[in-house]
PDB file of C-alpha atoms in Angstrom:
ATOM      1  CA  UNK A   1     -25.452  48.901 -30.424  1.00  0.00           C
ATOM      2  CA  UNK A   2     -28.169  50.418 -32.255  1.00  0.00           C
ATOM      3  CA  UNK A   3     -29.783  51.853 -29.069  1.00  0.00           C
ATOM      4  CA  UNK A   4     -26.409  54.027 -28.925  1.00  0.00           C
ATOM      5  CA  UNK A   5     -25.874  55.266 -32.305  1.00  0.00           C
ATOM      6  CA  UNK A   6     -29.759  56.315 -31.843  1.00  0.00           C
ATOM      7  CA  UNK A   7     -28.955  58.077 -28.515  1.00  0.00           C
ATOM      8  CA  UNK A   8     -25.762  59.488 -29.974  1.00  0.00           C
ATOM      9  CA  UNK A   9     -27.118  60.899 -33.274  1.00  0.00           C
ATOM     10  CA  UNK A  10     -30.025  62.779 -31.304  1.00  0.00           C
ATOM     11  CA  UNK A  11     -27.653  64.300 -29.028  1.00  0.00           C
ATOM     12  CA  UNK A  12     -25.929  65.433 -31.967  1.00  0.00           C
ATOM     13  CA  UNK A  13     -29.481  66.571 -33.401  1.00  0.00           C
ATOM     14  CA  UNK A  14     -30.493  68.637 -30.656  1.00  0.00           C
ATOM     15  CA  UNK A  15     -27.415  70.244 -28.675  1.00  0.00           C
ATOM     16  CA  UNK A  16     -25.185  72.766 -29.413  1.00  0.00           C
ATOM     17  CA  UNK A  17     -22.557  72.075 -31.609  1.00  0.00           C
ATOM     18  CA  UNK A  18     -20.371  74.784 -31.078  1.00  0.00           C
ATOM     19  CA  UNK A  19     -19.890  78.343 -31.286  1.00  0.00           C
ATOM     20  CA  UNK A  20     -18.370  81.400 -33.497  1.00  0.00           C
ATOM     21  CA  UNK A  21     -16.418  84.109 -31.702  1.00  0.00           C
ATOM     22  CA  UNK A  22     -16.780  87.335 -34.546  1.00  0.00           C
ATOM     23  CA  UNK A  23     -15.691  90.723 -33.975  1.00  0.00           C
ATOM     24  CA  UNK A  24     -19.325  91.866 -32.973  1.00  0.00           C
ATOM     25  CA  UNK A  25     -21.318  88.635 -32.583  1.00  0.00           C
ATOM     26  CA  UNK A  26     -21.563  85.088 -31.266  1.00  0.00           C
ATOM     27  CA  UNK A  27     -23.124  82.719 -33.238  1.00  0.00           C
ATOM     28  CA  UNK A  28     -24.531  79.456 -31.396  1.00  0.00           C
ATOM     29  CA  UNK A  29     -24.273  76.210 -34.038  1.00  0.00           C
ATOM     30  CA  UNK A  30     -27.357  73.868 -33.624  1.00  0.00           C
ATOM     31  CA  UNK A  31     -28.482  71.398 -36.054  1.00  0.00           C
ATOM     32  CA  UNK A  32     -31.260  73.643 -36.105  1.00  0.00           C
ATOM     33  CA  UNK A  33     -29.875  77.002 -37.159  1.00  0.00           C
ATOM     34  CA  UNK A  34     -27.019  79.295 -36.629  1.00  0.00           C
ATOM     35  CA  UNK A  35     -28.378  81.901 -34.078  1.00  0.00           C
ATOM     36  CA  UNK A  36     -26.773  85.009 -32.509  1.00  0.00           C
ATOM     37  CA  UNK A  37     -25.705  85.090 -29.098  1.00  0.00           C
ATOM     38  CA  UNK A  38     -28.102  87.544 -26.666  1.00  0.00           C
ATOM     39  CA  UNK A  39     -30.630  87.996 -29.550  1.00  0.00           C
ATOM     40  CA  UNK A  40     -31.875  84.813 -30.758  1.00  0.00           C
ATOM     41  CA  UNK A  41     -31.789  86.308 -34.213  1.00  0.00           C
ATOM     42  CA  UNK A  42     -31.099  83.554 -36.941  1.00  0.00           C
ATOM     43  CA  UNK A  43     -27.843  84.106 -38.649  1.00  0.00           C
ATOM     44  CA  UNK A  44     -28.443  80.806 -40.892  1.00  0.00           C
ATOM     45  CA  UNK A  45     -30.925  78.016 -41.188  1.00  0.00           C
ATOM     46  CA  UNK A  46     -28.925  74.925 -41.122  1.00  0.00           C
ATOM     47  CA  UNK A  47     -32.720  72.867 -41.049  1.00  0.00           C
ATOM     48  CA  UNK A  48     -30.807  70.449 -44.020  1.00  0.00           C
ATOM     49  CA  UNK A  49     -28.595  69.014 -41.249  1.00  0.00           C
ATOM     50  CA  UNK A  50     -31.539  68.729 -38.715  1.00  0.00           C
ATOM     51  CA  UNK A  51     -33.130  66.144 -40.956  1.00  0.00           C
ATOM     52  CA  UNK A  52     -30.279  64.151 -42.237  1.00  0.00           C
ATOM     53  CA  UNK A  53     -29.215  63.379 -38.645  1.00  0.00           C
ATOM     54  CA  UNK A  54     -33.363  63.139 -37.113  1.00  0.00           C
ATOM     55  CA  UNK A  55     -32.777  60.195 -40.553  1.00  0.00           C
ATOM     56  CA  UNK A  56     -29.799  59.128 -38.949  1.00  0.00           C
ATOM     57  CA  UNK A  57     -31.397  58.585 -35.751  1.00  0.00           C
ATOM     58  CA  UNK A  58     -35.086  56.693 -36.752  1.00  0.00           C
ATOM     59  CA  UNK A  59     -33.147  54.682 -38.730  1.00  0.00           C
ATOM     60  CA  UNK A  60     -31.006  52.104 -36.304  1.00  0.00           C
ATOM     61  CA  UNK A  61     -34.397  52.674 -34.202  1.00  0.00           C
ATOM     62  CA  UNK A  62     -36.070  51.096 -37.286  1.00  0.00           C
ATOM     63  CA  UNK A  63     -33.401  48.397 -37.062  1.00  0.00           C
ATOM     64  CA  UNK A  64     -34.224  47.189 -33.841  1.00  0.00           C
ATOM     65  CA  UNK A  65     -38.145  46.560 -34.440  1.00  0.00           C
ATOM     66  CA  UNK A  66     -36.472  44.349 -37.717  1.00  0.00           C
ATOM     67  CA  UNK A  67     -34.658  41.861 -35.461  1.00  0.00           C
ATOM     68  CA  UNK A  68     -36.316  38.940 -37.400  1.00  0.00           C
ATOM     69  CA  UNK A  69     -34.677  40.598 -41.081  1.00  0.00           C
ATOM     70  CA  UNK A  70     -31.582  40.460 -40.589  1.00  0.00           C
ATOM     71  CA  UNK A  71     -30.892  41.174 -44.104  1.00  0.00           C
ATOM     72  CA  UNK A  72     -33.005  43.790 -44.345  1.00  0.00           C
ATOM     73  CA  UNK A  73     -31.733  45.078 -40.699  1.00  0.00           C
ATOM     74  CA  UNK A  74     -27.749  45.032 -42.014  1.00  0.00           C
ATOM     75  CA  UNK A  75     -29.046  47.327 -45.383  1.00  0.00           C
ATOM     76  CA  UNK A  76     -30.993  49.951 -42.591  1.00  0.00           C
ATOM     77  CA  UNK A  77     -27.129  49.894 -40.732  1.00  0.00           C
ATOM     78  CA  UNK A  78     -25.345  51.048 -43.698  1.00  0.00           C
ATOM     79  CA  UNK A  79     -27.894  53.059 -45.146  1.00  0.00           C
ATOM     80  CA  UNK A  80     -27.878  55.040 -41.502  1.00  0.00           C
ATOM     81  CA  UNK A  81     -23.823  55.079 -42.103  1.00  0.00           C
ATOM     82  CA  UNK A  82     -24.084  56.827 -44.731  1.00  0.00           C
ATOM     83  CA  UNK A  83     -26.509  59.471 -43.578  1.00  0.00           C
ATOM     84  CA  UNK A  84     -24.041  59.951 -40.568  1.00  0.00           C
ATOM     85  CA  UNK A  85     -21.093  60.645 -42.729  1.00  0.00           C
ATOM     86  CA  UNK A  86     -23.499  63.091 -44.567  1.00  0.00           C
ATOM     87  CA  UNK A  87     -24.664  64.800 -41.421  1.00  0.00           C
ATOM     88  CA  UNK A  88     -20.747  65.245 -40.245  1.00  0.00           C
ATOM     89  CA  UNK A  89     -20.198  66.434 -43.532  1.00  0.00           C
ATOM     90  CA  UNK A  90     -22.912  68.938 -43.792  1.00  0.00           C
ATOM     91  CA  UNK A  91     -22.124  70.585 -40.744  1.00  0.00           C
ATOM     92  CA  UNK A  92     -18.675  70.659 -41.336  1.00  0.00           C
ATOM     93  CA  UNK A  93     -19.240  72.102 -44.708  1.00  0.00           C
ATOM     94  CA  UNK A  94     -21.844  74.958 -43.022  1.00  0.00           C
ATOM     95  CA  UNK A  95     -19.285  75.447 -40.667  1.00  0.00           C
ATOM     96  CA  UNK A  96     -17.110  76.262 -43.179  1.00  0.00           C
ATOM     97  CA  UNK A  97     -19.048  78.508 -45.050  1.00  0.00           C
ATOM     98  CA  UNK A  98     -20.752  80.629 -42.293  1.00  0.00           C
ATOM     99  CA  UNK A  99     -18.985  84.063 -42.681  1.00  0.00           C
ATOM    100  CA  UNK A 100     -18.588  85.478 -39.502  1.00  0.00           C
ATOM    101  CA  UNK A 101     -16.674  88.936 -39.746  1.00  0.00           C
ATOM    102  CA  UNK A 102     -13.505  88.478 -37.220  1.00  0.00           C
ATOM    103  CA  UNK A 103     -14.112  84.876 -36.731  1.00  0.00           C
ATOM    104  CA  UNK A 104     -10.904  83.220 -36.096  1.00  0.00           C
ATOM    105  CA  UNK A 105     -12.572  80.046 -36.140  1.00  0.00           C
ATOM    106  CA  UNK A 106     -15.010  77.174 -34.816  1.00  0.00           C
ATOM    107  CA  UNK A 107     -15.199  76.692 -30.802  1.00  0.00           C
ATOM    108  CA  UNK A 108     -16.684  73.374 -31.582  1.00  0.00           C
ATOM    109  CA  UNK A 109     -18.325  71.716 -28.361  1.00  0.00           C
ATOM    110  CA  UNK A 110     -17.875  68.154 -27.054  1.00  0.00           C
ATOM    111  CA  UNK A 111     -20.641  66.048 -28.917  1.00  0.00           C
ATOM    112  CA  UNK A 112     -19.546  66.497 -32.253  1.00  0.00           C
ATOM    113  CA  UNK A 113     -18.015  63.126 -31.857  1.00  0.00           C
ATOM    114  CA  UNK A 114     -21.031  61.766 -30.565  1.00  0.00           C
ATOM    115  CA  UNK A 115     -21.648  60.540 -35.093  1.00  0.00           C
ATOM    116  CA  UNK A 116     -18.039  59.015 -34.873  1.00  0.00           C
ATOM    117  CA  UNK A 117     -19.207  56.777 -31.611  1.00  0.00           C
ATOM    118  CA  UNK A 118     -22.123  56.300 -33.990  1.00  0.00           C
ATOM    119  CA  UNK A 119     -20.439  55.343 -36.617  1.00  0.00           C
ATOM    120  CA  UNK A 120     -18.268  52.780 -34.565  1.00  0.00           C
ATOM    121  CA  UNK A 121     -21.798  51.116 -32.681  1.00  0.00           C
ATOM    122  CA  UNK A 122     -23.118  50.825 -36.428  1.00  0.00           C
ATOM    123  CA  UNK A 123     -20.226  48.575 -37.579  1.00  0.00           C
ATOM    124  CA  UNK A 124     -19.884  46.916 -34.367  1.00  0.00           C
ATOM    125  CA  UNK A 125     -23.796  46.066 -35.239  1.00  0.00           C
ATOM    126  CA  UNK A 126     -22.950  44.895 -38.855  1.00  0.00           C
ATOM    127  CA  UNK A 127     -20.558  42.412 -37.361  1.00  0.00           C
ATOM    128  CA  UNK A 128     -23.141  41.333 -34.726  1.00  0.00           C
ATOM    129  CA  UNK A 129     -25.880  41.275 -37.411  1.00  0.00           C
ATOM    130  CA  UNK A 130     -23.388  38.772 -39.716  1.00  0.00           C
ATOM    131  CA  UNK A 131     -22.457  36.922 -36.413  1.00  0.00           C
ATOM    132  CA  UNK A 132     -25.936  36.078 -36.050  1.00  0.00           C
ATOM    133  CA  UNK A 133     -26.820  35.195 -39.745  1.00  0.00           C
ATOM    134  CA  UNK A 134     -24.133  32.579 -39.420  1.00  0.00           C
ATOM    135  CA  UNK A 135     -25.243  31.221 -36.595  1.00  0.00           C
ATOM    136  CA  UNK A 136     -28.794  30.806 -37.651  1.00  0.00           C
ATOM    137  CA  UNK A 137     -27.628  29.346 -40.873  1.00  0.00           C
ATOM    138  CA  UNK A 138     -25.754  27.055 -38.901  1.00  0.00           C
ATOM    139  CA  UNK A 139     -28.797  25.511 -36.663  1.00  0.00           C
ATOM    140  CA  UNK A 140     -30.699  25.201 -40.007  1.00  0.00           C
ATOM    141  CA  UNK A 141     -28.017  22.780 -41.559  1.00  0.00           C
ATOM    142  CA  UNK A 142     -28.261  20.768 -38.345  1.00  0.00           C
ATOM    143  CA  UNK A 143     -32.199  20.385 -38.436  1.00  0.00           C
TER     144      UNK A 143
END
């Protein structure tokens, strides 16, 4: 499950995200930047949402290598939650705030749900994680 929300996460950190139709210009979304269409001209560095989700991604890649914490491995789960939710939000938010003249709105492509399936492998994880810590606390009482 972590394997997935890594994979998902850096799909979502390095494809296009969607574009803006304006009057005179298209502007391609990435992680990366807002670039126009034809030119490669950066209409807005969006770098701040390139590094929360790269975060999001190192992180349940972290939690794999920590299979013998499994404290410690549930904490690096929620932490990468949370920088999910903040990587959704952030490119919602720039998005929201690019200021396209004409733009009717945001074409937004495919893989933006990729942090949602992320989200969903990261709790499915947690449980896993707290499935396991039972069951090792378990085979201790018995020895």
């Amino acid at each position: 499950m972590l394997l997935i929300s890594a994979v998902m996460m850096a799909l979502f950190s390095f494809c296009s995200l969607g574009q803006i139709q304006g009057a005179d210009i298209t502007v391609n979304f990435t992680a990366l930047s807002m670039t126009v269409e034809g030119t490669g001209k950066t209409y807005m560095p969006t770098w701040y949402i390139l590094v929360v989700s790269l975060l999001s991604t190192l992180l349940p890649l972290i939690g794999i290598f920590r299979y013998k914490a499994l404290k410690e491995q549930r904490k690096i789960c929620m932490l990468s939650i949370v920088l999910t939710l903040a990587a959704m939000a952030s490119a919602w938010i720039a998005s929201s705030y690019a200021g396209v003249e004409g733009a009717r709105g945001m074409a937004w492509s495919s893989i933006v749900i990729a942090p949602f399936v992320a989200i969903i492998a990261l709790i499915v994880a947690i449980r896993c994680i707290g499935s396991d810590m039972r069951k090792l606390s378990g085979y201790d009482r018995l020895r």
